[in-house]
Amino acid sequence: MNTTVSTPLILICNDDGYQAGGIKALTAIAREMGRVVVAAPQLPQSGMSSAITVGSPLRAHQVQAGKGLEVYAVSGTPADCAKLAFNELLGGRRPHLLVSGINHGYNAGNSAIYSGTMGAVFEGLFHDVPSIGFSFDDYTPEADFGSCLPWVRQVMRQVLECGLPHGVCLNVNIPRCSGGPKGLKVTTAAAGRWVSEYERRTDPYGQPYYWMTGTFERNDPQDDSSDLYWLDRGWVSVTPCRADQTCREALQATASLLEQR
Amino acid sequence: MNTTVSTPLILICNDDGYQAGGIKALTAIAREMGRVVVAAPQLPQSGMSSAITVGSPLRAHQVQAGKGLEVYAVSGTPADCAKLAFNELLGGRRPHLLVSGINHGYNAGNSAIYSGTMGAVFEGLFHDVPSIGFSFDDYTPEADFGSCLPWVRQVMRQVLECGLPHGVCLNVNIPRCSGGPKGLKVTTAAAGRWVSEYERRTDPYGQPYYWMTGTFERNDPQDDSSDLYWLDRGWVSVTPCRADQTCREALQATASLLEQR
């Protein structure tokens, strides 16, 4: 695919909503490189994974219109935003790149399965558009994305120029450290699981309710191929991802277990 | 892991809600095999993928209590249901098996990324419990699951007895055909994408809104390793799945593209 074009069209999504600081930082970088269409949730949609809206219709409000920048606020999930952009909002234009984020908080380890930021990225992958999710180690609404910008710019420029391997999108996480990240490593998603995931409380009427909380425990904190290993040490992690959930290594064992019985 | 136990404990989740016909059929089969705890959404949660509820608390109402069967209706997503069961509702008991479904409608091809049924299954995988999602080719609320039952029973019994390969859960789809399925095949998720995903309408005030619709187009309809190929021909498909989204085959190419520049 020829991705070297004079004026690229860049589609931007996120999960924190169109008014978040992270998407504004990402939009500013994208505008250095080309025309920009933002399609982002009207309201924050963290933890929405690849959820889609079925059973009720979507709305999209154009909140900004200009020569190089259009912004749409969509009444759905991050995946809805990307889908609606590809099908309707882009009006037949094909983007050269989809970027999602910059997320307020990491989407690292196999916890990335919950990421709405990546939910939008997978839609770009389905549409054969080079697609990248960016996440930064600061959950706060007032996060300062200054130290991210050179890394986001570098990855976007490189992917715009060279494309990505077929069937692959990128999950980029950026650490927060004094002096900025030390470098960039291509990584795997750290294997682990959440523990102590809820805090139980009792309401004024004596009934229980549960707040999500917990900590992510890695199976092997010393796995030096993993994203969290390098993030801990101040490096940007880039994990190549695929949408196919099939575990091909297990096809034979599963067939032995279940076929022809 | 020794999964041969005298009285197995089986955790059941779904995405169609605790009152759906599919979960009632699955519960009936599970009760033949052991004690059952159902933790399912209070309201239908189709298309919720691995979405989790953040920013608002969850509630769980016990709607049935008995010696061999407890049923909880949870105010969240399918993944929330499984998480809350593991952390709170099971009260420290460890299930021998998690089953999710039987979903009203297929979760096949790489569209399974949107499946709430599988969202619950991946939580079982994170907790190292053998976990299986079941889906049936009938979207209607009044679907008749009779022809599914022998196949669901066979797969559950086999997995209860022998466990599953480490890091793997199963996505089982069951076709609707006269005389019942012809047999069972271990498959991959068919690669493809949705096209024409929205129907645009205009409200009485002249404003547009969008209904999700569309069709799933396979990249290669003749791929005889894929779930949809065998489902079309009247076979039950079983796809082994993993939660790790990393595309290990692309690590080298991604490193060549992005590292040390």
CSV table of C-alpha atoms in Angstrom, one decimal, chain A residues 47-51 110 113-114 197 245, chain B residues 11 13-15 39 41 45-52 77-84 86 98-101 103 107 111-127 131-135 169-171 241-243:
chain,number,residue,atom,x,y,z
A,47,GLY,CA,-13.2,0.2,30.0
A,48,MET,CA,-15.6,-0.3,27.0
A,49,SER,CA,-13.3,-2.7,25.2
A,50,SER,CA,-14.7,-3.4,21.7
A,51,ALA,CA,-18.3,-2.9,22.9
A,110,ASN,CA,-3.4,-8.4,28.9
A,113,ILE,CA,-8.5,-6.4,26.5
A,114,TYR,CA,-10.7,-3.9,28.4
A,197,GLU,CA,-11.2,-6.4,42.1
A,245,GLN,CA,-8.6,-14.4,19.2
B,11,LEU,CA,-20.4,-20.9,37.3
B,13,CYS,CA,-22.8,-16.3,32.9
B,14,ASN,CA,-24.2,-14.8,29.7
B,15,ASP,CA,-24.9,-11.6,27.9
B,39,ALA,CA,-24.2,-14.6,37.7
B,41,PRO,CA,-26.8,-9.4,33.7
B,45,GLN,CA,-25.9,-6.8,27.3
B,46,SER,CA,-25.3,-7.9,23.7
B,47,GLY,CA,-22.3,-6.6,21.9
B,48,MET,CA,-20.5,-5.6,25.2
B,49,SER,CA,-17.3,-7.4,24.4
B,50,SER,CA,-15.0,-7.4,27.5
B,51,ALA,CA,-16.5,-4.1,28.7
B,52,ILE,CA,-16.3,-3.4,32.4
B,77,THR,CA,-21.8,-6.2,31.8
B,78,PRO,CA,-21.1,-9.9,31.2
B,79,ALA,CA,-17.4,-9.4,32.3
B,80,ASP,CA,-18.6,-7.6,35.4
B,81,CYS,CA,-20.8,-10.6,36.2
B,82,ALA,CA,-17.9,-13.1,36.0
B,83,LYS,CA,-15.6,-10.8,38.0
B,84,LEU,CA,-18.1,-10.1,40.7
B,86,PHE,CA,-15.1,-14.7,41.4
B,98,LEU,CA,-17.3,-21.5,33.7
B,99,VAL,CA,-19.9,-21.7,30.9
B,100,SER,CA,-21.4,-18.6,29.2
B,101,GLY,CA,-24.6,-18.6,27.1
B,103,ASN,CA,-26.1,-17.0,23.3
B,107,ASN,CA,-20.5,-15.3,18.0
B,111,SER,CA,-16.8,-10.7,15.0
B,112,ALA,CA,-16.4,-12.6,18.2
B,113,ILE,CA,-14.4,-9.6,19.4
B,114,TYR,CA,-17.7,-7.9,20.1
B,115,SER,CA,-19.2,-10.8,22.1
B,116,GLY,CA,-20.3,-10.3,25.6
B,117,THR,CA,-20.7,-14.0,26.0
B,118,MET,CA,-17.0,-14.4,25.4
B,119,GLY,CA,-16.3,-11.4,27.6
B,120,ALA,CA,-17.4,-13.4,30.6
B,121,VAL,CA,-15.5,-16.5,29.3
B,122,PHE,CA,-12.2,-14.5,29.2
B,123,GLU,CA,-12.6,-13.7,32.9
B,124,GLY,CA,-12.8,-17.4,33.6
B,125,LEU,CA,-9.5,-17.8,31.6
B,126,PHE,CA,-7.9,-15.1,33.7
B,127,HIS,CA,-8.9,-17.0,36.8
B,131,SER,CA,-14.2,-21.7,30.4
B,132,ILE,CA,-16.5,-22.2,27.5
B,133,GLY,CA,-18.8,-19.9,25.6
B,134,PHE,CA,-21.8,-21.4,23.7
B,135,SER,CA,-23.8,-19.6,21.0
B,169,CYS,CA,-10.8,-21.0,26.5
B,170,LEU,CA,-13.4,-22.2,24.0
B,171,ASN,CA,-15.8,-20.4,21.7
B,241,CYS,CA,-9.2,-18.7,22.1
B,242,ARG,CA,-6.6,-16.7,24.0
B,243,ALA,CA,-6.8,-13.3,25.8
